XYZ file of C-alpha atoms in Angstrom:
493
model
C 22.898 42.159 -6.642
C 23.379 38.454 -7.559
C 20.130 37.014 -9.491
C 20.579 34.232 -7.181
C 20.893 35.729 -4.312
C 17.583 38.364 -5.147
C 15.966 34.047 -5.493
C 17.046 33.106 -2.634
C 15.866 36.285 -0.052
C 12.413 36.113 -2.555
C 11.921 32.673 -1.572
C 12.708 33.152 1.748
C 10.245 35.625 2.451
C 7.846 33.709 0.773
C 8.739 30.801 3.211
C 8.316 32.947 5.784
C 5.214 34.723 5.018
C 3.122 31.405 4.942
C 4.743 30.432 8.575
C 3.571 33.567 9.653
C 0.049 33.252 8.223
C -0.782 29.757 9.826
C 0.525 30.960 13.271
C -2.961 32.046 14.207
C -4.052 28.886 13.229
C -1.568 26.820 14.951
C -2.741 29.145 18.575
C -6.096 28.777 18.006
C -5.658 25.295 17.971
C -2.955 24.717 20.750
C -0.736 22.610 18.417
C 2.241 24.175 20.538
C 4.809 20.821 19.606
C 3.969 21.874 15.910
C 3.848 25.660 16.530
C 7.660 24.843 18.110
C 8.719 23.092 14.974
C 7.453 25.045 12.468
C 9.088 28.386 13.958
C 12.359 26.707 14.650
C 12.407 24.821 11.657
C 12.254 28.491 9.532
C 14.879 29.903 12.101
C 16.973 27.162 10.940
C 16.731 27.729 7.043
C 16.630 30.927 6.848
C 20.268 30.834 9.108
C 21.748 27.856 7.020
C 20.611 29.910 3.697
C 21.340 33.405 4.672
C 24.829 32.037 5.486
C 27.826 31.394 3.136
C 29.100 28.494 5.399
C 27.116 25.434 6.249
C 27.560 24.071 2.830
C 26.347 20.143 3.347
C 23.732 21.464 5.571
C 22.079 23.541 2.932
C 21.313 20.127 1.188
C 20.510 18.022 4.175
C 18.873 20.034 6.430
C 14.947 20.362 3.907
C 15.076 17.249 2.786
C 15.089 15.921 7.061
C 12.375 18.247 7.410
C 10.039 17.265 4.967
C 11.044 13.877 6.097
C 9.831 15.090 9.265
C 6.694 16.436 8.213
C 4.823 13.788 5.623
C 6.558 10.417 7.064
C 7.478 11.053 11.094
C 5.000 13.272 11.914
C 2.336 11.459 10.688
C 3.334 8.944 11.909
C 3.676 9.828 15.691
C 0.130 11.853 15.445
C -1.247 7.991 14.741
C 0.831 6.318 17.443
C -0.855 9.472 19.796
C -4.542 8.464 18.644
C -3.916 4.837 19.412
C -4.096 5.769 22.727
C -6.835 7.892 22.648
C -10.640 7.761 22.414
C -10.764 10.393 19.874
C -13.911 8.927 17.934
C -17.722 10.655 16.481
C -19.104 12.604 20.647
C -15.432 12.785 21.133
C -14.009 14.993 19.047
C -14.300 17.944 20.775
C -12.226 19.795 23.772
C -13.554 19.160 27.039
C -14.509 22.571 27.504
C -16.302 22.799 24.562
C -18.046 19.160 24.951
C -19.066 21.392 28.394
C -20.435 24.526 26.557
C -21.662 22.275 23.691
C -24.040 19.920 27.173
C -25.076 23.244 28.866
C -26.086 24.889 26.082
C -28.434 21.743 24.916
C -29.869 21.825 28.617
C -32.605 24.322 28.082
C -36.315 24.420 28.160
C -38.599 27.256 27.697
C -39.673 29.728 30.126
C -43.541 28.609 30.432
C -45.571 32.038 30.110
C -42.170 33.191 28.715
C -41.429 36.107 26.099
C -41.499 35.217 22.494
C -39.415 37.802 19.892
C -39.390 37.766 16.101
C -36.215 36.899 14.632
C -34.189 38.168 12.145
C -30.309 36.594 11.791
C -27.501 38.903 11.738
C -24.256 38.254 10.814
C -20.835 40.379 11.928
C -17.311 41.190 9.981
C -15.938 38.144 11.548
C -18.783 35.801 10.461
C -19.926 36.074 14.096
C -23.730 35.270 14.058
C -26.232 37.676 16.202
C -29.976 37.798 16.424
C -31.870 41.365 15.804
C -35.497 40.861 18.474
C -38.610 42.401 18.391
C -40.081 41.816 21.789
C -44.692 41.989 21.867
C -44.063 45.964 22.610
C -42.387 46.547 18.988
C -38.800 47.212 20.829
C -36.070 45.816 18.910
C -32.797 44.228 20.989
C -29.738 43.063 18.923
C -28.378 39.709 21.624
C -25.402 38.459 20.960
C -23.280 35.864 22.728
C -22.223 39.093 25.519
C -26.707 39.944 25.999
C -29.204 42.347 24.853
C -27.639 45.820 23.404
C -30.374 48.513 22.136
C -29.924 49.358 18.192
C -30.396 52.696 18.584
C -27.095 52.863 16.841
C -28.250 50.863 14.519
C -26.905 47.552 13.515
C -23.207 48.349 12.877
C -21.431 46.133 12.869
C -23.883 42.776 11.670
C -26.045 43.393 8.506
C -29.260 41.525 8.319
C -29.665 37.977 6.473
C -32.253 36.937 4.209
C -33.747 33.744 4.467
C -31.758 31.747 2.427
C -28.406 33.423 3.483
C -29.483 32.628 7.431
C -30.016 28.681 6.602
C -26.779 28.932 5.221
C -25.493 29.304 9.473
C -27.673 26.702 10.704
C -25.268 25.543 13.473
C -24.259 28.321 15.023
C -28.123 29.857 15.087
C -28.459 26.582 17.102
C -26.029 27.136 19.208
C -26.684 30.860 19.925
C -27.962 31.644 23.515
C -28.029 34.917 24.657
C -28.118 35.604 28.056
C -30.744 37.611 29.721
C -31.492 38.529 33.583
C -34.366 36.211 33.647
C -32.467 32.975 31.146
C -31.470 32.918 28.006
C -33.365 33.623 24.633
C -32.756 31.057 21.998
C -33.710 30.083 18.285
C -36.953 28.355 17.667
C -37.199 28.517 14.119
C -35.023 31.627 11.668
C -38.040 33.489 12.844
C -39.105 32.990 16.023
C -36.866 32.674 19.477
C -38.102 32.458 22.991
C -36.686 33.026 26.401
C -35.362 29.314 27.970
C -34.051 28.707 31.524
C -30.609 26.319 32.128
C -31.474 23.268 33.315
C -27.959 21.402 33.630
C -25.462 23.406 35.748
C -21.371 22.568 35.751
C -19.629 22.170 38.812
C -15.914 22.833 38.506
C -15.191 21.905 42.034
C -15.990 18.056 41.934
C -16.411 18.516 37.922
C -19.731 17.167 37.704
C -23.224 18.277 35.529
C -25.639 18.698 37.197
C -29.564 18.024 35.398
C -31.666 21.351 38.051
C -35.053 19.655 36.792
C -34.260 15.814 37.558
C -31.633 16.294 40.429
C -30.119 14.178 38.715
C -25.647 13.815 38.732
C -23.223 13.121 36.041
C -19.372 12.512 36.399
C -16.359 12.746 34.160
C -15.523 9.503 33.812
C -12.619 8.565 30.914
C -14.370 11.262 28.302
C -17.932 11.690 28.624
C -20.440 12.951 31.442
C -21.974 9.811 32.761
C -24.582 9.275 36.006
C -24.604 6.561 38.559
C -26.942 4.596 36.425
C -24.618 4.879 33.315
C -26.586 7.469 31.198
C -23.939 9.719 29.154
C -24.489 12.940 28.320
C -23.242 13.817 24.922
C -21.108 14.835 23.079
C -17.947 13.576 25.280
C -13.736 15.148 24.855
C -10.531 13.784 23.000
C -8.620 12.135 26.924
C -5.789 9.164 26.512
C -7.696 6.321 26.853
C -4.176 3.627 27.248
C -4.007 1.063 25.650
C -7.275 0.330 25.625
C -8.344 0.520 21.747
C -5.248 -2.414 21.314
C -7.574 -4.931 23.884
C -10.859 -3.716 22.179
C -9.406 -5.609 19.493
C -8.597 -8.871 20.912
C -11.254 -8.576 24.004
C -14.213 -7.007 22.413
C -16.239 -10.190 21.051
C -18.112 -7.322 18.744
C -14.463 -6.103 17.072
C -12.584 -8.936 17.970
C -14.905 -11.612 15.326
C -14.636 -9.241 12.443
C -11.138 -8.556 12.762
C -9.827 -12.001 12.710
C -11.769 -13.069 10.359
C -10.018 -9.914 8.004
C -6.935 -10.884 9.269
C -7.168 -14.341 8.323
C -8.446 -13.578 4.725
C -5.791 -10.497 4.567
C -3.149 -13.085 4.955
C -4.666 -15.735 2.936
C -5.288 -12.995 -0.184
C -1.365 -11.714 0.592
C 0.027 -14.924 0.297
C -2.042 -16.589 -2.494
C -1.934 -13.369 -4.831
C 2.231 -13.185 -4.578
C 2.233 -17.428 -5.506
C 0.011 -17.277 -7.713
C 0.842 -13.693 -9.889
C 4.782 -15.875 -9.506
C 3.779 -18.832 -10.609
C 2.087 -17.130 -13.770
C 4.738 -14.625 -14.337
C 7.548 -17.933 -14.328
C 5.882 -19.365 -16.055
C 5.420 -17.221 -18.750
C 8.347 -16.429 -18.562
C 9.858 -19.868 -19.340
C 7.858 -20.479 -22.209
C 8.671 -16.924 -23.747
C 12.310 -17.625 -22.341
C 12.606 -20.820 -24.955
C 14.730 -19.807 -28.065
C 11.964 -21.686 -30.038
C 9.163 -19.673 -29.075
C 8.686 -17.423 -32.307
C 7.474 -13.975 -31.669
C 8.776 -13.961 -28.035
C 9.169 -10.001 -28.291
C 5.040 -9.387 -29.552
C 3.648 -11.735 -26.827
C 6.009 -9.765 -23.920
C 4.756 -6.041 -25.025
C 1.458 -7.728 -24.955
C 1.718 -9.264 -21.605
C 2.771 -6.162 -19.896
C -0.310 -3.896 -21.098
C -2.268 -4.932 -17.805
C 1.091 -3.743 -15.475
C 1.062 -0.529 -18.301
C -2.876 0.314 -17.400
C -4.132 2.059 -14.463
C -4.849 -0.503 -11.683
C -8.576 1.271 -11.076
C -9.175 1.528 -14.485
C -8.520 -1.909 -14.945
C -9.995 -3.107 -11.589
C -13.451 -1.183 -12.797
C -13.399 -2.914 -15.809
C -13.181 -5.907 -13.707
C -15.984 -4.671 -11.657
C -18.469 -4.514 -14.883
C -16.758 -7.643 -15.807
C -18.157 -9.534 -12.454
C -21.792 -7.270 -12.432
C -24.414 -10.320 -11.435
C -26.950 -8.880 -14.611
C -25.471 -7.184 -16.869
C -21.795 -8.780 -16.268
C -19.549 -10.256 -20.182
C -18.566 -13.332 -17.599
C -22.105 -13.916 -16.828
C -22.947 -13.402 -20.476
C -19.942 -15.976 -21.392
C -21.408 -18.237 -19.523
C -25.037 -18.169 -19.841
C -24.881 -18.147 -16.040
C -26.200 -16.349 -13.026
C -23.371 -16.687 -10.883
C -23.377 -13.879 -7.975
C -19.770 -13.066 -7.867
C -19.814 -10.042 -5.971
C -22.946 -10.621 -3.753
C -21.922 -14.661 -2.835
C -18.837 -14.157 -0.033
C -16.562 -16.875 -1.262
C -17.536 -16.044 -4.996
C -16.347 -11.647 -4.447
C -13.075 -13.862 -2.625
C -12.404 -15.371 -5.691
C -13.053 -12.243 -8.050
C -10.465 -9.627 -6.138
C -7.903 -12.399 -6.118
C -8.725 -12.907 -9.848
C -8.223 -9.304 -10.574
C -4.723 -9.196 -8.090
C -3.588 -11.515 -10.076
C -4.201 -10.425 -13.135
C -2.340 -7.081 -12.159
C 0.176 -8.959 -10.626
C 1.515 -11.241 -12.978
C 3.162 -9.126 -15.372
C 5.385 -7.599 -12.512
C 6.701 -11.266 -11.727
C 7.144 -12.076 -15.563
C 9.575 -8.981 -16.054
C 10.911 -10.114 -12.280
C 11.537 -13.105 -13.324
C 12.405 -12.948 -17.027
C 15.736 -10.999 -15.997
C 16.286 -13.471 -13.479
C 16.269 -15.993 -15.592
C 18.787 -14.785 -18.224
C 20.992 -13.832 -15.076
C 21.457 -17.532 -13.749
C 24.892 -18.805 -15.362
C 23.825 -21.209 -18.268
C 27.161 -23.214 -17.501
C 25.317 -24.870 -14.452
C 22.536 -25.854 -16.253
C 24.328 -27.317 -18.852
C 26.699 -29.506 -16.276
C 23.627 -30.530 -14.778
C 22.667 -31.575 -18.318
C 26.263 -33.512 -19.030
C 25.533 -35.514 -15.631
C 22.093 -36.931 -16.506
C 19.939 -35.015 -14.930
C 16.475 -34.047 -16.220
C 14.964 -30.706 -17.143
C 12.621 -31.265 -13.932
C 15.524 -31.555 -12.081
C 17.253 -29.182 -13.502
C 14.632 -26.579 -12.690
C 13.760 -28.026 -9.387
C 17.715 -28.464 -7.978
C 18.961 -25.228 -10.375
C 17.291 -23.099 -11.983
C 14.866 -22.442 -8.917
C 16.688 -22.287 -5.855
C 18.651 -19.455 -7.162
C 15.243 -17.855 -9.085
C 14.044 -18.279 -5.321
C 17.134 -15.836 -3.798
C 17.352 -13.730 -6.147
C 13.687 -12.623 -5.488
C 13.958 -13.313 -1.615
C 13.170 -9.311 -1.293
C 10.826 -8.841 -4.052
C 8.360 -11.321 -2.425
C 8.683 -9.470 0.881
C 7.673 -6.693 -0.797
C 5.228 -7.548 -2.868
C 3.457 -9.835 0.349
C 3.457 -6.095 1.975
C 2.140 -4.039 -0.960
C -0.904 -7.062 -0.997
C -1.756 -6.965 2.772
C -2.169 -3.331 2.322
C -3.534 -3.305 -0.798
C -6.644 -0.917 -0.842
C -7.490 -0.251 -4.234
C -8.334 -3.304 -5.880
C -11.239 -4.170 -2.520
C -11.781 -0.820 -2.412
C -12.466 -0.422 -6.873
C -13.871 -3.886 -6.633
C -16.282 -4.782 -3.415
C -15.991 -2.150 -1.134
C -15.348 -4.898 1.197
C -18.502 -6.270 0.833
C -20.756 -8.017 0.889
C -21.182 -7.311 4.661
C -20.559 -9.619 7.458
C -23.916 -10.092 8.965
C -24.139 -9.280 12.553
C -20.894 -7.705 12.920
C -21.127 -4.839 15.197
C -19.001 -2.763 12.733
C -18.303 -2.074 9.547
C -17.150 -5.109 8.332
C -17.309 -6.897 5.156
C -15.909 -10.625 3.702
C -13.578 -9.030 1.416
C -12.438 -6.564 3.816
C -8.388 -6.524 4.397
C -6.956 -5.150 7.561
C -6.566 -1.251 5.804
C -9.787 -1.490 4.253
C -11.475 -2.138 7.263
C -9.498 0.255 8.644
C -10.439 3.238 6.628
C -14.147 1.836 7.046
C -13.898 2.252 10.708
C -12.485 5.787 10.489
C -13.982 7.315 7.485
C -16.720 4.706 6.476
C -19.051 3.845 9.110
C -22.643 4.430 9.623
C -22.511 8.055 10.334
C -20.028 7.156 13.127
C -16.177 7.097 12.828
C -13.909 5.356 15.191
C -10.078 7.076 14.809
C -8.392 5.490 17.832
C -9.279 2.616 17.614
C -8.336 2.846 13.301
C -5.591 4.266 14.604
C -4.778 1.010 16.874
C -5.355 -0.920 14.618
C -2.908 0.244 11.692
C 0.006 0.077 14.134
C -1.290 -3.823 13.911
C -0.577 -3.824 10.832
C 2.321 -1.866 10.717
C 3.895 -4.449 13.363
C 3.067 -7.676 11.765
C 4.250 -6.106 8.013
C 7.397 -5.674 9.864
C 7.676 -9.103 11.810
C 7.306 -10.848 7.953
C 9.225 -8.314 6.379
C 12.264 -8.747 9.038
C 11.642 -12.697 8.816
C 11.860 -12.543 5.093
C 14.857 -10.932 5.282
C 16.839 -13.123 7.812
C 15.584 -15.882 5.416
C 16.969 -14.804 2.634
C 20.245 -14.003 4.484
C 20.409 -17.484 5.325
C 19.802 -18.835 1.645
C 22.371 -16.701 0.547
C 24.526 -18.216 2.995
C 23.638 -21.414 1.696
C 24.090 -20.917 -2.115
C 27.373 -19.480 -1.141
């Protein structure tokens, strides 16, 4: 057997084993579309690479599969989440939410029995109780009920207190059903008989509090009473375009969003234009043949571009420090660079221009050398001044060559997460904002804070909706930019 065939069979075997090991997780989480796609992709790859034919497909299909996994699927999932209420308090499925609500709606039975408690752990990491009643009789309690310990604790083992604390959530959720109610843990060493105070009616999908008679109806992922009281947790449901409406109609979100949107556009435009201007100025100066040591200066100017951007950003953050920063020390001043909203914006712009001008210096240096010198010489012969030659010949040709890079740079700075996150973290915070918004937040950092950085809350649906808005805005700007670039090409030609 050829070595190549052996390697191919081994790699396909590893792929099949990996997919088979992932199948139980996909089934248990009910990811049916992903399950079908994974199985089909694996079957196609096995067919292609075990066949002597389909040579072009052997090169195209793997890249297509990777494109679908790492690009298409995340995009489609973001679109899906944008139309749901996926957020803190709405993470579970409906069945899980109902189970949690019923489990939390319990009250101790007055005069009911109490038990000494020890925590047991099964072979599948399932938690159970070892209960000792007031007569000293022991039972094993799990979610199916009570069983005798006459046959020992098998398949469980008893945990010490330190080990039991690692299963805090499981212990709190476990209810042992009995004829008189449910046994739940009060502490890690004591359990008590409880009775349920909530009941679920599947026919009309309501939950009733048996102590107050209050009824909660299922409304858009939550059980809500007529007075507006909600039971937690809720569950994930489609909410249509609600997240998009919240962006533009909810004042608590719209106010910070519009401010952040305006700042994002300003940050991107100013960063691109100032970086371009600085880069072009340096390219013109160092392009003058009378300038000595051009190679040395060019090498030095590339350094900010060569260093990892996060290191540069952190160095600048230290330099802008209010108390110990180099800038304030040199100025003998106490300027709150990162605490004042306006100064913080100036600071992040300075850092971003510092990081961006070497790129434009390289680009414009190459573009200037590509402009035919005969054009400028002809203009000078006709009596044009250097300023007129630059304004009428050099700059238009330079812009025509760099418009696609302008669009690319604008899109990059529109989503420039690193500089904002490392320098200011989006701060200083907007006073009165009901969402985690800061004065230097860009839409991308604001989205991140909504999804992952809130004060104990996350709103993935709203964050996904804003992500789609960002995509649409960047797409519109890119489309308009490329159309104007083509118009410019036509005019120049």
